[in-house]
Coordinates of C-alpha atoms and ligand atoms in Angstrom, one line a residue:
X1 CA 0.0 0.0 0.0
X2 CA 1.4 3.4 -1.0
X3 CA 0.1 6.4 0.9
X4 CA -2.0 8.8 -1.2
X5 CA -2.6 6.3 -3.9
X6 CA -6.3 6.3 -4.9
X7 CA -6.3 2.7 -6.2
X8 CA -4.3 1.4 -3.2
X9 CA -7.1 2.9 -1.0
X10 CA -9.8 1.3 -3.2
X11 CA -8.0 -2.1 -2.9
X12 CA -7.7 -1.7 0.9
X13 CA -11.5 -0.9 1.1
X14 CA -10.8 2.7 2.4
X15 CA -12.6 4.2 -0.6
X16 CA -15.7 2.5 -2.0
X17 CA -15.9 1.1 -5.5
X18 CA -18.4 -1.1 -7.3
X19 CA -16.3 -4.3 -7.3
X20 CA -16.9 -6.9 -10.0
X21 CA -14.1 -9.3 -9.0
X22 CA -11.6 -9.7 -6.1
X23 CA -9.0 -12.2 -5.0
X24 CA -5.8 -12.0 -3.0
X25 CA -3.8 -10.1 -5.6
X26 CA -6.3 -8.5 -7.9
X27 CA -9.4 -6.4 -8.1
X28 CA -11.9 -5.3 -10.9
X29 CA -14.3 -2.4 -10.3
X30 CA -16.4 -0.2 -12.5
X31 CA -14.9 3.1 -13.7
X32 CA -16.4 6.1 -12.0
X33 CA -16.7 7.9 -15.4
X34 CA -17.6 5.2 -17.9
X35 CA -16.7 5.7 -21.5
X36 CA -18.8 2.8 -22.8
X37 CA -21.8 0.8 -21.5
X38 CA -19.3 -1.6 -19.9
X39 CA -16.2 0.1 -18.5
X40 CA -14.3 -1.4 -15.6
X41 CA -10.7 -1.4 -14.4
X42 CA -8.5 -4.3 -13.4
X43 CA -5.7 -3.5 -10.9
X44 CA -3.2 -5.6 -9.0
X45 CA -3.3 -4.9 -5.3
X46 CA 0.5 -4.5 -5.4
X47 CA 1.4 -0.9 -6.1
X48 CA 3.1 -0.7 -9.5
X49 CA 3.2 2.8 -10.9
X50 CA 2.6 2.1 -14.6
X51 CA 3.4 -0.4 -17.3
X52 CA 6.9 1.0 -17.7
X53 CA 7.6 -0.1 -14.1
X54 CA 6.5 -3.7 -14.4
X55 CA 9.3 -5.9 -13.1
X56 CA 10.3 -9.3 -14.2
X57 CA 8.8 -10.7 -11.0
X58 CA 5.4 -9.2 -12.0
X59 CA 5.0 -10.9 -15.4
X60 CA 2.6 -13.6 -14.2
X61 CA 0.6 -11.0 -12.2
X62 CA 0.2 -8.8 -15.3
X63 CA -0.7 -11.7 -17.4
X64 CA -3.5 -12.7 -15.0
X65 CA -4.9 -9.2 -15.4
X66 CA -5.8 -10.0 -19.0
X67 CA -7.3 -13.4 -18.1
X68 CA -9.4 -11.9 -15.2
X69 CA -10.4 -8.9 -17.3
X70 CA -11.7 -11.2 -20.1
X71 CA -13.6 -13.4 -17.6
X72 CA -15.3 -10.4 -16.0
X73 CA -16.1 -9.0 -19.4
X74 CA -17.9 -12.2 -20.3
X75 CA -19.7 -12.2 -16.9
X76 CA -20.9 -8.7 -17.8
X77 CA -22.3 -9.7 -21.1
X78 CA -19.6 -8.6 -23.6
X79 CA -17.5 -10.8 -25.9
X80 CA -16.0 -7.9 -27.8
X81 CA -14.0 -5.4 -25.8
X82 CA -10.9 -3.2 -25.8
X83 CA -8.1 -3.4 -23.2
X84 CA -6.1 -0.2 -22.6
X85 CA -3.2 0.7 -20.4
X86 CA -2.2 4.3 -20.3
X87 CA 1.4 5.0 -19.5
X88 CA 2.4 8.5 -18.6
X89 CA 0.6 11.9 -18.7
X90 CA 0.8 12.4 -22.4
X91 CA -0.9 9.0 -22.9
X92 CA -3.7 10.1 -20.6
X93 CA -2.7 8.4 -17.4
X94 CA -4.3 10.2 -14.4
X95 CA -4.0 7.5 -11.7
X96 CA -0.4 6.3 -11.1
X97 CA -1.2 2.8 -10.0
X98 CA -1.2 0.4 -13.0
X99 CA -4.7 -0.4 -14.3
X100 CA -6.2 -2.1 -17.3
X101 CA -9.3 -0.5 -18.8
X102 CA -11.9 -2.9 -20.2
X103 CA -14.4 -1.2 -22.5
X104 CA -17.2 -2.7 -24.5
X105 CA -20.9 -2.7 -25.2
X106 CA -20.7 -0.3 -28.1
X107 CA -18.8 0.1 -31.4
X108 CA -15.3 1.4 -30.7
X109 CA -13.4 3.4 -33.3
X110 CA -9.8 3.1 -34.2
X111 CA -7.4 4.8 -33.8
X112 CA -8.2 6.3 -30.4
X113 CA -7.8 10.1 -30.2
Ligands
AMP201 P1 -6.2 6.7 -16.6 O1 -6.7 8.0 -17.1 O2 -5.8 5.6 -17.6 O3 -5.2 6.9 -15.5 O4 -7.5 6.1 -15.9 C1 -7.9 6.3 -14.6 C2 -9.4 6.0 -14.5 O5 -9.8 5.9 -13.2 C3 -10.3 7.0 -15.2 O6 -11.0 6.4 -16.3 C4 -11.2 7.5 -14.1 O7 -12.5 7.7 -14.5 C5 -11.1 6.3 -13.1 N1 -11.4 6.7 -11.7 C6 -10.9 7.7 -11.0 N2 -11.3 7.7 -9.8 C7 -12.1 6.6 -9.6 C8 -12.8 6.0 -8.6 N3 -12.8 6.6 -7.3 N4 -13.5 4.9 -8.8 C9 -13.5 4.3 -10.0 N5 -12.8 4.8 -11.1 C10 -12.1 5.9 -10.9

């Protein structure tokens, strides 16, 4: 747990979130400002700042995020979805605890803006 990290506080239960999945090392919860009919975030409970700071020891954990995100997407009725990691301010990252966006339930355009 890192002090003053919003997603550490959500994973510790100090700030409420609409949880869709939780286990010892991972959490999925709905995005507070959804950009699609289904939009949730998958985070590891371990504080990792961003994709650029994923260590070799985190490879299995980060791989699980994709598997859990896909399972939760299916549970929420979507088979087609987009997975996004923003890394750094210019890429649109606003919360500096690694998270995978899962968006679906509507047609998504490419490339993103
Ligand atoms: P990013 O811009 O990639 O860092 O994504 C951060 C995401 O966290 C944004 O889509 C926000 O809407 C979302 N967010 C911020 N605060 C909360 C919160 N308290 N609960 C759920 N989602 C949040």
